Amino acid sequence: SVPKGREESKAASVGGVQCNYGEGLSVDMSCVFHPAWLHGDPRKVLYPTDSSGQFCGQKETSNASIHTLQGLLLSLAVSLVFILLLRFTASLLLWTTITSVILLLAYGVCGVVCREDSHRTAASRRTYLMSCLCVSVCACRCVVVLLVSLGVAEASILLMLIFLRRRVRVAIAMLREASKAIGHITSTLFFPVITFLLLTVCFFYWAVTAVYLASSGEAVYKVMSPEVSCLHANSTCHPETFNRSNISKSALCLGSQCLFAFYGGETAYHRYLFLLQLSNLLVFLWLVNFNLALEQCTLAGTFASYYWARRKPQDIPPCPLLLSFSRAIRYHTGSLAFGALILSVAQLVRILLEYLEQKLRGADNSLSRFILRCLQCCFWCLEKVIRYMNHNAYIMVAIYGKNFCTSAREAFFLLMRNVVRVAVLDRVTDFLLFMGKVLIAGGVGAIAYLFLTRKIPVIQEEAPNLNYYWVPLLTVVIGSYLIAHGFFSVYAMCVDTLFLCFCDDLERHDGSSEKPFLMSPELHRILGKSSQLH
């Protein structure tokens, strides 16, 4: 017979479930998981809570989440609509974009000035000045910087429109031709999504490898003693045998403890962990630049197939994006990897120079800081030059299939022979595309601002109560700009590819019946040798 106390102890009620301890592991697990699911709440780990214990960013609470992954969807829709309109009304849309950006900057200047005037009228001038000097000096400086930035941007755009209006018309014509190419090959707009996924994989590979390298050292313990006279302080020890050692029993080391100091080791592997981290960083940069090069080469091959087609769109090959991607993977990986390696080495050297600057920041050595700044400036310029040359080399690799060095040399001399056109198109086209990004990000940001400040009567009740709305607002603006940048980067690649094809077309053909131009009549009229650019 079993005693009464032991018989009662054979069963217990946990979370309302009767669990018999002798029924096996499955019942044991149910006794753990059922109360965990019943009483646990993972939101306590994932989300912060306010002083009342309510979760931040959750529905059905006073801290309901701001509908930001919605503002980003709005920017995605606006970007797509902008690109569709650019396909049919490029000239009108781009001039409207420039005008809208000018008005948007002017509105920003007026808004900042009016806000400051309202603060000044709310209190006396003396009180306002004292608050600026004593309380909110940083805020006043930010206002001044914001006003100057908006004013400089406004003046720069107006001056460019006055002195480069002909160049703007040329760039608009090139964007119109790019719109036709993208309109016939719409799948190119979504290729950056593949690049983003590949870059995400590369980032996780680097992060996981870096964490494993950083945590691969052995735990090192040192003697910590309150007695200054302890000769064994800061010497290595072992926590399991320390209490039996002579150090702990020594009269000079009373109260000493064996505590964890750092992760490290004495093997060759542990001594070169820093070099391994640098190697991991170099591989990460290499993979990132290779993926970007693969995107550029694929898009360049796609748009080149459009340009060199005699009858558009009848002679464009079927599935040109897939064909260009397969060619890049099969034939051009060596060239892409070599170009990516050159750029990655330059980036790694610049990162090391910034690391050295951080280490020497506390040192009182002006000469060393000056030399480091000069080296950083030189390698920054070198990185920009290499990036630009690689960009054009990948286009030539995609068009003619030659190796990287030959393609880079041919692209360089081709651009030098058309340096005037390069100066026109590169900067003006980039400026127009930048205006589109600013318009999309600024427009979505303005809507988000009106929504968060409850200035839209239709949806005023749905706006949350916020103490600070700048964090979700900046998230929407930055995310909108990045989404727009992803779409417009395809346009920039299309323009660069068509431009190099155009320059090569001018040199290879003369417009006769034996060697006819493959460019469109509009491009020949605007960008031809008899153009106003010469």
XYZ file of C-alpha atoms in Angstrom:
534
model
C 0.000 0.000 0.000
C 1.112 3.532 -0.748
C 1.069 6.126 2.007
C -1.604 8.756 1.709
C 0.772 11.668 1.282
C 2.721 9.935 -1.485
C -0.474 8.871 -3.242
C -1.670 12.457 -3.355
C 1.709 13.586 -4.619
C 1.444 11.302 -7.660
C -0.892 13.815 -9.311
C -0.925 17.553 -9.448
C -3.090 20.167 -11.043
C -1.104 22.662 -13.179
C -3.030 25.375 -14.972
C -6.286 23.436 -14.629
C -4.867 20.227 -16.196
C -4.542 17.013 -14.205
C -1.047 15.648 -14.861
C 0.087 12.254 -13.640
C 3.871 12.287 -13.271
C 4.236 8.627 -14.038
C 2.577 8.634 -17.487
C 5.686 9.495 -19.507
C 7.463 12.306 -21.262
C 4.497 13.304 -23.472
C 2.339 14.094 -20.460
C 5.257 15.979 -18.907
C 5.545 18.173 -21.998
C 1.805 18.859 -22.006
C 2.074 19.946 -18.381
C 4.697 22.509 -19.444
C 3.329 23.720 -22.766
C -0.327 24.022 -21.795
C 0.208 26.505 -18.944
C 2.831 28.276 -21.061
C 0.320 28.820 -23.882
C -2.407 29.611 -21.380
C -0.579 32.178 -19.248
C 2.382 33.257 -21.415
C 2.484 36.275 -23.733
C 5.367 36.655 -26.218
C 4.474 40.330 -26.640
C 6.152 40.956 -23.295
C 9.453 40.110 -24.976
C 8.819 41.690 -28.389
C 7.077 44.959 -27.522
C 7.741 47.606 -24.870
C 5.027 48.709 -22.466
C 4.064 52.083 -21.097
C 3.773 53.047 -17.419
C 0.269 51.502 -17.314
C 1.474 48.138 -18.602
C -0.150 48.513 -22.031
C 1.748 47.290 -25.060
C 3.135 49.835 -27.499
C 2.246 49.304 -31.144
C -0.684 46.912 -30.598
C -4.311 47.201 -31.619
C -7.155 47.683 -29.169
C -4.924 49.754 -26.889
C -4.368 53.475 -26.476
C -0.923 52.922 -28.004
C -2.207 51.460 -31.262
C 0.434 51.082 -33.951
C 1.027 53.744 -36.546
C 0.172 52.490 -39.998
C 3.658 53.132 -41.306
C 5.177 48.720 -43.791
C 0.624 51.507 -45.425
C 2.660 54.718 -46.035
C 5.308 52.589 -47.725
C 2.674 50.827 -49.824
C 1.396 54.240 -50.841
C 4.895 55.200 -51.981
C 5.088 51.942 -53.943
C 1.806 52.724 -55.699
C 2.859 56.318 -56.368
C 6.161 55.122 -57.854
C 4.381 52.736 -60.196
C 1.902 55.415 -61.271
C 4.766 57.858 -61.829
C 6.572 55.362 -64.058
C 3.419 54.614 -66.048
C 2.822 58.321 -66.596
C 6.462 58.758 -67.550
C 5.922 56.186 -70.272
C 3.279 58.283 -72.034
C 3.805 61.880 -70.890
C 7.514 62.125 -70.093
C 8.019 65.791 -70.953
C 4.891 67.074 -69.208
C 5.424 64.881 -66.153
C 9.063 65.839 -65.667
C 8.386 69.563 -65.977
C 5.497 69.117 -63.563
C 7.823 67.263 -61.207
C 10.400 70.060 -61.287
C 7.708 72.669 -60.659
C 6.213 70.601 -57.831
C 9.589 70.180 -56.134
C 10.181 73.941 -56.345
C 6.774 74.621 -54.812
C 7.361 71.928 -52.181
C 10.666 73.516 -51.137
C 9.041 76.951 -51.063
C 6.254 75.536 -48.884
C 8.877 74.084 -46.557
C 10.635 77.439 -46.234
C 7.360 79.251 -45.587
C 6.261 76.607 -43.105
C 9.442 76.901 -41.046
C 9.297 80.719 -41.090
C 5.607 80.774 -40.087
C 6.247 78.293 -37.292
C 9.010 80.458 -35.880
C 6.823 83.579 -36.161
C 4.067 81.865 -34.213
C 6.531 80.992 -31.468
C 7.711 84.578 -31.323
C 4.193 86.009 -31.062
C 3.235 83.511 -28.359
C 5.714 85.121 -25.975
C 7.514 88.402 -25.743
C 10.622 88.917 -27.839
C 12.807 88.972 -24.755
C 11.378 85.709 -23.479
C 11.780 84.129 -26.897
C 15.410 85.196 -27.153
C 16.156 83.961 -23.660
C 14.555 80.616 -24.406
C 16.635 80.307 -27.568
C 19.823 81.206 -25.733
C 19.237 79.227 -22.568
C 16.851 76.377 -23.288
C 16.577 75.456 -26.942
C 19.831 76.551 -28.585
C 20.024 73.247 -30.454
C 16.492 73.662 -31.788
C 17.266 77.169 -33.038
C 20.367 75.916 -34.786
C 18.372 73.126 -36.426
C 15.849 75.680 -37.694
C 18.622 77.805 -39.177
C 20.241 74.785 -40.833
C 16.879 73.674 -42.223
C 16.144 77.114 -43.633
C 19.581 77.411 -45.240
C 19.353 73.899 -46.727
C 15.926 74.497 -48.231
C 16.975 77.894 -49.574
C 20.153 76.547 -51.178
C 18.236 73.678 -52.766
C 15.622 76.080 -54.115
C 18.244 78.453 -55.553
C 20.243 75.576 -57.108
C 17.212 74.209 -58.944
C 16.226 77.628 -60.260
C 19.762 78.395 -61.480
C 20.012 75.033 -63.200
C 16.727 75.591 -64.984
C 17.855 79.030 -66.151
C 21.296 78.067 -67.490
C 20.713 74.418 -68.475
C 17.206 74.505 -69.917
C 18.394 73.073 -73.269
C 20.221 70.265 -71.493
C 17.086 69.518 -69.520
C 15.151 69.085 -72.776
C 17.834 66.695 -74.065
C 17.695 64.639 -70.874
C 13.902 64.531 -71.077
C 14.165 63.142 -74.605
C 16.546 60.436 -73.364
C 14.176 59.575 -70.539
C 11.324 59.366 -73.038
C 13.322 56.815 -75.054
C 14.114 54.909 -71.858
C 10.400 54.891 -71.048
C 9.700 53.221 -74.386
C 12.312 50.557 -73.693
C 10.972 49.839 -70.207
C 7.425 49.879 -71.566
C 8.322 47.039 -73.927
C 10.256 45.144 -71.216
C 8.244 45.853 -68.059
C 9.758 42.951 -66.127
C 12.956 44.964 -65.648
C 11.190 47.153 -63.083
C 10.929 44.225 -60.672
C 14.451 42.846 -61.097
C 15.766 44.962 -58.156
C 13.576 42.801 -55.905
C 15.789 39.814 -56.760
C 18.867 41.894 -56.047
C 17.399 42.939 -52.702
C 16.798 39.311 -51.731
C 20.361 38.356 -52.706
C 21.766 41.285 -50.734
C 19.688 40.217 -47.723
C 21.226 36.735 -47.896
C 24.708 38.268 -48.114
C 24.037 40.493 -45.119
C 22.827 37.587 -42.971
C 25.839 35.502 -44.017
C 28.208 38.275 -42.950
C 26.360 38.990 -39.700
C 26.159 35.348 -38.609
C 29.806 34.704 -39.500
C 30.920 37.854 -37.666
C 28.972 36.864 -34.546
C 30.400 33.348 -34.583
C 33.916 34.707 -35.029
C 33.452 37.194 -32.211
C 32.138 34.491 -29.873
C 34.633 31.779 -30.829
C 37.174 32.713 -28.165
C 37.562 30.863 -24.892
C 36.488 32.483 -21.642
C 39.458 34.035 -19.829
C 39.208 34.569 -16.049
C 41.369 36.911 -13.997
C 41.993 37.474 -10.306
C 40.153 40.537 -8.987
C 41.237 41.638 -5.505
C 40.252 44.622 -3.356
C 43.740 44.565 -1.830
C 46.233 46.694 -3.720
C 49.117 44.680 -2.321
C 47.914 41.475 -4.000
C 50.683 40.509 -6.409
C 48.473 38.087 -8.295
C 45.786 40.604 -9.292
C 44.885 40.551 -12.996
C 46.599 37.195 -13.415
C 44.695 34.379 -15.108
C 42.877 31.836 -12.996
C 40.399 28.970 -13.201
C 37.076 29.363 -11.323
C 36.778 25.678 -10.369
C 40.184 25.431 -8.676
C 40.564 29.009 -7.486
C 39.106 28.451 -4.003
C 41.708 25.723 -3.390
C 44.628 27.720 -4.764
C 47.288 29.537 -2.769
C 46.088 32.906 -4.092
C 42.745 32.763 -2.309
C 44.445 31.632 0.916
C 47.133 34.280 0.791
C 46.978 36.976 3.462
C 47.780 39.649 0.861
C 44.852 38.653 -1.367
C 41.961 38.418 1.054
C 38.573 38.789 -0.612
C 39.965 38.081 -4.085
C 37.703 36.452 -6.669
C 38.161 34.672 -9.973
C 35.931 36.594 -12.395
C 35.304 36.543 -16.142
C 37.448 39.080 -18.025
C 37.038 38.543 -21.787
C 36.840 35.999 -24.575
C 40.191 35.147 -26.091
C 42.827 32.490 -26.387
C 46.475 31.781 -27.029
C 46.184 29.689 -30.189
C 47.080 31.007 -33.633
C 43.396 31.052 -34.508
C 42.521 33.340 -31.615
C 45.466 35.650 -32.243
C 44.297 36.322 -35.804
C 40.599 36.816 -35.113
C 40.826 40.461 -36.209
C 42.277 39.458 -39.568
C 39.545 36.858 -39.947
C 36.942 39.545 -39.297
C 38.566 41.712 -41.971
C 38.502 38.777 -44.377
C 34.835 38.228 -43.587
C 34.167 41.927 -44.246
C 36.039 41.762 -47.554
C 33.991 38.734 -48.629
C 30.804 40.573 -47.657
C 31.763 43.640 -49.706
C 32.747 41.398 -52.596
C 29.419 39.570 -52.572
C 27.442 42.817 -52.327
C 29.322 44.423 -55.219
C 29.034 41.232 -57.271
C 25.260 41.171 -56.844
C 25.014 44.818 -57.851
C 27.266 44.129 -60.839
C 25.072 41.193 -61.818
C 22.019 43.452 -61.756
C 23.733 46.116 -63.854
C 25.018 43.620 -66.415
C 21.641 41.912 -66.687
C 19.717 45.142 -67.170
C 22.325 46.473 -69.604
C 22.070 43.361 -71.760
C 18.286 43.621 -71.720
C 18.150 47.250 -72.802
C 20.903 46.734 -75.377
C 18.770 44.073 -77.043
C 16.059 46.724 -77.340
C 18.371 49.333 -78.857
C 20.028 47.057 -81.430
C 16.703 45.659 -82.649
C 16.091 47.053 -86.162
C 12.321 46.916 -85.823
C 11.035 47.749 -82.387
C 9.435 45.853 -80.759
C 9.166 43.076 -83.389
C 12.883 42.201 -83.370
C 13.286 42.237 -79.582
C 14.085 38.627 -78.528
C 11.515 36.836 -76.361
C 12.141 36.997 -72.606
C 15.093 39.402 -72.980
C 15.580 39.815 -69.228
C 15.869 36.067 -68.648
C 18.208 35.666 -71.615
C 20.436 38.492 -70.396
C 20.521 37.063 -66.873
C 21.476 33.599 -68.137
C 24.247 35.088 -70.315
C 25.622 37.037 -67.375
C 25.650 33.955 -65.152
C 27.130 31.664 -67.803
C 29.734 33.852 -69.493
C 30.427 36.984 -67.463
C 30.760 35.931 -63.814
C 34.558 36.205 -63.967
C 34.453 39.762 -65.275
C 31.812 40.777 -62.749
C 33.730 39.179 -59.871
C 36.981 40.875 -60.916
C 35.387 44.311 -61.110
C 33.617 43.737 -57.788
C 36.904 42.699 -56.153
C 38.678 45.897 -57.221
C 35.887 48.024 -55.788
C 35.717 45.948 -52.595
C 39.437 46.380 -51.890
C 39.118 50.163 -52.242
C 36.110 50.153 -49.900
C 37.937 47.981 -47.349
C 40.927 50.348 -47.302
C 38.602 53.310 -46.749
C 36.864 51.472 -43.877
C 40.254 50.720 -42.296
C 41.224 54.383 -42.549
C 37.998 55.360 -40.773
C 38.733 52.734 -38.111
C 42.214 54.177 -37.576
C 40.746 57.658 -37.318
C 38.392 56.478 -34.576
C 41.321 54.922 -32.710
C 43.452 58.047 -32.994
C 40.677 60.500 -32.184
C 41.788 60.886 -28.577
C 45.439 61.307 -29.491
C 46.847 64.819 -29.628
C 48.505 64.462 -33.027
C 47.230 66.886 -35.654
C 49.619 65.651 -38.338
C 48.393 62.052 -38.184
C 44.749 63.169 -38.303
C 45.498 65.415 -41.283
C 47.211 62.559 -43.154
C 44.309 60.235 -42.412
C 41.781 62.785 -43.648
C 43.759 63.243 -46.871
C 43.958 59.478 -47.390
C 40.234 59.130 -46.729
C 39.467 61.835 -49.284
C 41.748 60.181 -51.863
C 40.255 56.732 -51.413
C 36.725 58.156 -51.419
C 37.446 59.720 -54.807
C 39.096 56.504 -55.971
C 36.026 54.510 -54.953
C 33.749 56.856 -56.900
C 35.957 56.606 -60.008
C 36.142 52.805 -59.807
C 32.385 52.561 -59.288
C 31.730 54.767 -62.321
C 34.197 52.876 -64.530
C 32.832 49.515 -63.407
C 29.314 50.679 -64.201
C 30.216 51.481 -67.809
C 32.454 48.417 -68.126
C 29.565 46.125 -67.160
C 27.456 47.719 -69.899
C 30.143 46.987 -72.490
C 30.550 43.453 -71.122
C 26.804 42.869 -71.526
C 26.760 44.301 -75.083
C 29.864 42.724 -76.630
C 30.816 39.932 -74.227
C 34.490 40.932 -73.883
C 36.495 40.624 -70.676
C 36.434 43.254 -67.962
C 39.699 45.031 -68.738
C 38.968 45.311 -72.460
C 35.432 46.486 -71.809
C 36.586 49.069 -69.266
C 39.169 50.447 -71.692
C 36.709 50.651 -74.579
C 34.050 52.265 -72.376
C 36.537 54.857 -71.116
C 37.707 55.941 -74.572
C 34.153 55.887 -75.921
C 33.059 58.231 -73.154
C 36.082 60.481 -73.664
C 35.240 60.831 -77.357
C 31.738 61.959 -76.301
C 32.665 63.900 -73.201
C 30.259 66.773 -73.940
C 27.283 64.467 -74.199
C 28.421 62.634 -71.073
C 28.555 65.887 -69.101
C 25.061 66.759 -70.317
C 23.281 63.492 -69.742
C 24.912 62.122 -66.610
C 24.252 65.039 -64.318
C 20.999 66.356 -65.771
C 19.377 62.923 -66.033
C 20.427 62.032 -62.503
C 19.010 65.355 -61.363
C 15.653 64.710 -63.031
C 15.406 61.245 -61.523
C 16.386 62.665 -58.158
C 13.567 65.182 -58.494
C 11.151 62.306 -59.019
C 12.419 60.561 -55.879
C 12.159 63.772 -53.863
C 8.638 64.403 -55.132
C 7.464 60.909 -54.207
C 9.151 60.888 -50.790
C 8.105 64.469 -50.045
C 4.521 63.938 -51.209
C 4.055 60.774 -49.161
C 5.784 62.460 -46.206
C 3.442 65.459 -46.453
C 0.398 63.162 -46.441
C 1.828 61.275 -43.439
C 2.459 64.564 -41.630
C -1.108 65.768 -42.210
C -2.421 62.408 -41.055
C -0.310 62.244 -37.896
C -1.153 65.838 -36.926
C -4.880 65.237 -37.564
C -5.192 67.853 -40.279
C -7.153 65.622 -42.682
C -10.833 65.894 -41.618
C -11.963 62.735 -43.413
C -9.673 60.406 -41.463
C -9.111 62.582 -38.426
C -10.592 60.060 -35.996
C -8.278 57.280 -37.155
C -5.130 59.264 -36.393
C -3.384 58.097 -33.184
C -2.434 60.232 -30.227
C 1.313 60.746 -30.381
C 3.735 62.658 -28.233
C 6.392 62.569 -30.978
C 5.401 61.932 -34.585
C 8.860 62.434 -36.091
C 9.929 58.793 -35.816
C 7.067 57.309 -37.911
C 7.212 60.331 -40.221
C 10.937 59.904 -40.918
C 10.412 56.165 -41.360
C 7.794 56.803 -44.032
C 9.910 59.439 -45.810
C 13.114 57.374 -45.839
C 11.282 54.190 -46.820
C 9.448 56.015 -49.616
C 12.707 57.396 -50.961
C 14.336 53.946 -50.951
C 11.363 52.378 -52.738
C 11.381 55.132 -55.362
C 15.165 54.736 -55.692
C 14.737 51.035 -56.462
C 12.407 51.768 -59.382
C 14.307 54.772 -60.695
C 17.640 52.942 -60.627
C 16.266 50.833 -63.486
C 15.591 54.035 -65.417
C 19.122 55.291 -64.743
C 20.595 52.011 -65.979
C 18.429 52.141 -69.088
C 19.524 55.701 -69.889
C 23.231 54.844 -69.467
C 22.925 51.738 -71.629
C 21.038 53.491 -74.401
C 23.531 56.348 -74.315
C 26.574 54.071 -74.748
C 24.763 52.196 -77.503
C 23.950 55.509 -79.147
C 27.585 56.693 -79.051
C 28.778 53.374 -80.482
C 26.039 53.504 -83.109
C 27.292 56.900 -84.284
C 30.829 55.563 -84.683
C 29.943 52.286 -86.374
C 27.306 53.572 -88.809
C 26.934 56.602 -91.036
C 23.214 56.555 -91.758
C 23.549 55.218 -95.306
C 21.555 52.335 -96.704
C 24.562 50.040 -96.161
C 25.153 51.223 -92.582
C 21.883 52.630 -91.265
C 21.536 54.033 -87.774
C 19.661 51.858 -85.316
C 18.677 54.767 -83.084
C 15.230 56.275 -83.156
C 14.733 59.378 -85.350
C 14.086 61.497 -82.251
C 17.387 60.509 -80.666
C 19.234 61.204 -83.907
C 17.615 64.613 -84.178
C 18.389 65.650 -80.596
C 21.650 63.860 -79.806
C 23.183 63.522 -83.267
C 26.415 65.068 -84.482
C 24.566 68.090 -85.811
C 22.972 68.642 -82.400
C 23.083 71.817 -80.415
C 25.450 70.161 -77.932
C 28.456 70.856 -80.194
